[in-house]
mmCIF file of C-alpha atoms in Angstrom:
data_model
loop_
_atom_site.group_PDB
_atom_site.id
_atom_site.type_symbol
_atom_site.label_atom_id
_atom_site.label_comp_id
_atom_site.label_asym_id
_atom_site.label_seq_id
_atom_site.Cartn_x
_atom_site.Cartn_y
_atom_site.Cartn_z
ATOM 1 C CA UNK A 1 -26.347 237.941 -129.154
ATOM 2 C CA UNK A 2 -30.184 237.414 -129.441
ATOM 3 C CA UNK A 3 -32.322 240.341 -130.713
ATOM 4 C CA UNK A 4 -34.467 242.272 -127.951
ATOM 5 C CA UNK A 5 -37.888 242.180 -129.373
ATOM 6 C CA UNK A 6 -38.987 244.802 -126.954
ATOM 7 C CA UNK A 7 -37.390 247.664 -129.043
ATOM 8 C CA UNK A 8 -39.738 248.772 -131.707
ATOM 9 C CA UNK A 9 -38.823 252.260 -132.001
ATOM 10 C CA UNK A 10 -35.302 254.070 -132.470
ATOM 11 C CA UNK A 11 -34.323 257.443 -131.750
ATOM 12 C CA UNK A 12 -31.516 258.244 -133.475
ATOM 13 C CA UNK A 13 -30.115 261.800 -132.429
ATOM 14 C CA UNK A 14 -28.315 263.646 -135.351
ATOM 15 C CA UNK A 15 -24.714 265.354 -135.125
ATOM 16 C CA UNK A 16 -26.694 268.836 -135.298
ATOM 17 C CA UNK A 17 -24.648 271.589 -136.794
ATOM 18 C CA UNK A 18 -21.150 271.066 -138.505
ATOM 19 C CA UNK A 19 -18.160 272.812 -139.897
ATOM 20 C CA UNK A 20 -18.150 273.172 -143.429
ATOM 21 C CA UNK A 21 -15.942 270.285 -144.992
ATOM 22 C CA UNK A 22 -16.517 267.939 -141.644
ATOM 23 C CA UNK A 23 -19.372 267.133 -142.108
ATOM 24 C CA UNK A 24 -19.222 263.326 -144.871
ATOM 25 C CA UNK A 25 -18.316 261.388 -141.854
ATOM 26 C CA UNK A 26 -21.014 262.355 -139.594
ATOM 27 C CA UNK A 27 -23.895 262.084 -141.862
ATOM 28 C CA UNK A 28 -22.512 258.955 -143.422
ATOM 29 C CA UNK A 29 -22.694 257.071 -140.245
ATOM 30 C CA UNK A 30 -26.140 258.378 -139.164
ATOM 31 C CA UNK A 31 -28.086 257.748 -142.507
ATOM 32 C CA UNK A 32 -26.309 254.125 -142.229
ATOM 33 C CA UNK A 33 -27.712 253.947 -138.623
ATOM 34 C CA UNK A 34 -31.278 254.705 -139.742
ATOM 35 C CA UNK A 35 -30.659 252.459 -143.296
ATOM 36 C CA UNK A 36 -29.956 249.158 -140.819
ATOM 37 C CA UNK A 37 -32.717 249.640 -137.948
ATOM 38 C CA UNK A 38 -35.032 250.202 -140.240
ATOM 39 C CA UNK A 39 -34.199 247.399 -142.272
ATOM 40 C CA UNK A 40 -34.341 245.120 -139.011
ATOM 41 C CA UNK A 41 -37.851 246.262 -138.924
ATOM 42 C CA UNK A 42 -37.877 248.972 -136.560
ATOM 43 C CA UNK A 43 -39.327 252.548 -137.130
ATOM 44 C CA UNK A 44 -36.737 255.072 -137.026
ATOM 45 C CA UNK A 45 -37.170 259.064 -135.863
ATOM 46 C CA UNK A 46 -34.992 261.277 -136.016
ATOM 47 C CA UNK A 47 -33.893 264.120 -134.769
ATOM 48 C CA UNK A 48 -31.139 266.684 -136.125
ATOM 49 C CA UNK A 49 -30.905 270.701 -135.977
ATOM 50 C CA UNK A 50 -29.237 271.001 -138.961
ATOM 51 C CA UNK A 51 -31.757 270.739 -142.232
ATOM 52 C CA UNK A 52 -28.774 270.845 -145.099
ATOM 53 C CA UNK A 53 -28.013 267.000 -144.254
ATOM 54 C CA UNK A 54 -28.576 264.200 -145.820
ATOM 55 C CA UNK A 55 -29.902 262.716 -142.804
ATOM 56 C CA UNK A 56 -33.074 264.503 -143.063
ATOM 57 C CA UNK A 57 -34.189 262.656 -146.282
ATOM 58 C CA UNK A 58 -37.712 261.293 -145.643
ATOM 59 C CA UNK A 59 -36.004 257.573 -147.265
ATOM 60 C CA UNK A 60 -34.108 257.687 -143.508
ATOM 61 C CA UNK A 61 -36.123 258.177 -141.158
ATOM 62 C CA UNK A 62 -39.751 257.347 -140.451
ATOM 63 C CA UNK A 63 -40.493 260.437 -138.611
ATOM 64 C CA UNK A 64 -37.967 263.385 -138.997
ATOM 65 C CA UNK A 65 -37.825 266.461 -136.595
ATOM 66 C CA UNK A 66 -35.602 269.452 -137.504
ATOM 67 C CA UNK A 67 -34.872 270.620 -133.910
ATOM 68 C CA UNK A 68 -32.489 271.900 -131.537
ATOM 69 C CA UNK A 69 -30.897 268.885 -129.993
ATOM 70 C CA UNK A 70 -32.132 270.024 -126.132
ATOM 71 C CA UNK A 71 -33.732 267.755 -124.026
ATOM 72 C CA UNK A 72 -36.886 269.920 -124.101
ATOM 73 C CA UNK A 73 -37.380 269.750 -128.110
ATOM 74 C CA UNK A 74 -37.563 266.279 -127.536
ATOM 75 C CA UNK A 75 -41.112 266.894 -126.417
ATOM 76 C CA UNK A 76 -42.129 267.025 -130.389
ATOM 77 C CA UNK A 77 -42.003 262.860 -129.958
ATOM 78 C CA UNK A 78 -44.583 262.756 -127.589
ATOM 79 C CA UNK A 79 -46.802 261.256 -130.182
ATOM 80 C CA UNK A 80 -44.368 258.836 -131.053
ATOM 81 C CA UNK A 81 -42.274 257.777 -128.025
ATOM 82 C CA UNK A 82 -39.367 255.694 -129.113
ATOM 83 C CA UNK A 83 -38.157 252.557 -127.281
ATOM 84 C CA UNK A 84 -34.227 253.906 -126.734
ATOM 85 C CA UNK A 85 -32.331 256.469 -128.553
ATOM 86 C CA UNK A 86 -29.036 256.817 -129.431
ATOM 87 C CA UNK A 87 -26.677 259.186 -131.175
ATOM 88 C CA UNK A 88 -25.311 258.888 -134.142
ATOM 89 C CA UNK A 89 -22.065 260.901 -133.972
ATOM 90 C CA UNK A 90 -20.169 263.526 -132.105
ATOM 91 C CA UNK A 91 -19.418 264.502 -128.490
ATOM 92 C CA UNK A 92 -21.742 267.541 -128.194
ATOM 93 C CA UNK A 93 -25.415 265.669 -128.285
ATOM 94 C CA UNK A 94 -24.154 264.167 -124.852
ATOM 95 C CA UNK A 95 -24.123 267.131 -122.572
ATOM 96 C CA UNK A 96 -27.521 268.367 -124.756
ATOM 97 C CA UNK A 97 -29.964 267.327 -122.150
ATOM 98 C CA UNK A 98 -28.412 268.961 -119.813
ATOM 99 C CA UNK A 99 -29.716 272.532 -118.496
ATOM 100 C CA UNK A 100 -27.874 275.233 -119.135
#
């Protein structure tokens, strides 16, 4: 599969807030998200509620935001308006832009 060149800039949504003792397979697969985009070149944000992860590291992520994970905190990115997003684990960051 070719690489799209039009993606420059990643979103990558964290898991947010965890159980305690859950939480090694959700932070594992997000910080190895942001390691391989951002080794392909692009600039990673990210965005994750929960500041206690590892995910949160400045080496992860070119622009970090320790948010809710709403729809309207997503406004911080203004500035820096990613190509596409995506999530990097759990079911609960899907129904997030939705009003409630």
């Amino acid at each position: 599969m070719p690489r799209r060149t039009d993606l420059r800039h990643v979103l990558v949504i964290g898991s947010g807030p965890i159980v305690i003792g859950q939480a090694c397979e959700f932070d594992y697969s997000g910080t190895q998200a942001c390691r391989v985009l951002k080794a392909e070149g692009l600039q990673v944000s990210l965005v994750n509620s929960n500041p206690a992860t590892i995910m949160t590291d400045p080496e992860f992520a070119d622009y970090t935001y320790v948010e809710p994970i709403t729809a309207a905190s997503w406004n911080a990115l203004s500035p820096n308006k990613p190509s596409v997003a995506t999530r990097s684990t759990r079911c609960w960051p899907l129904w997030a832009g939705r009003p409630r």
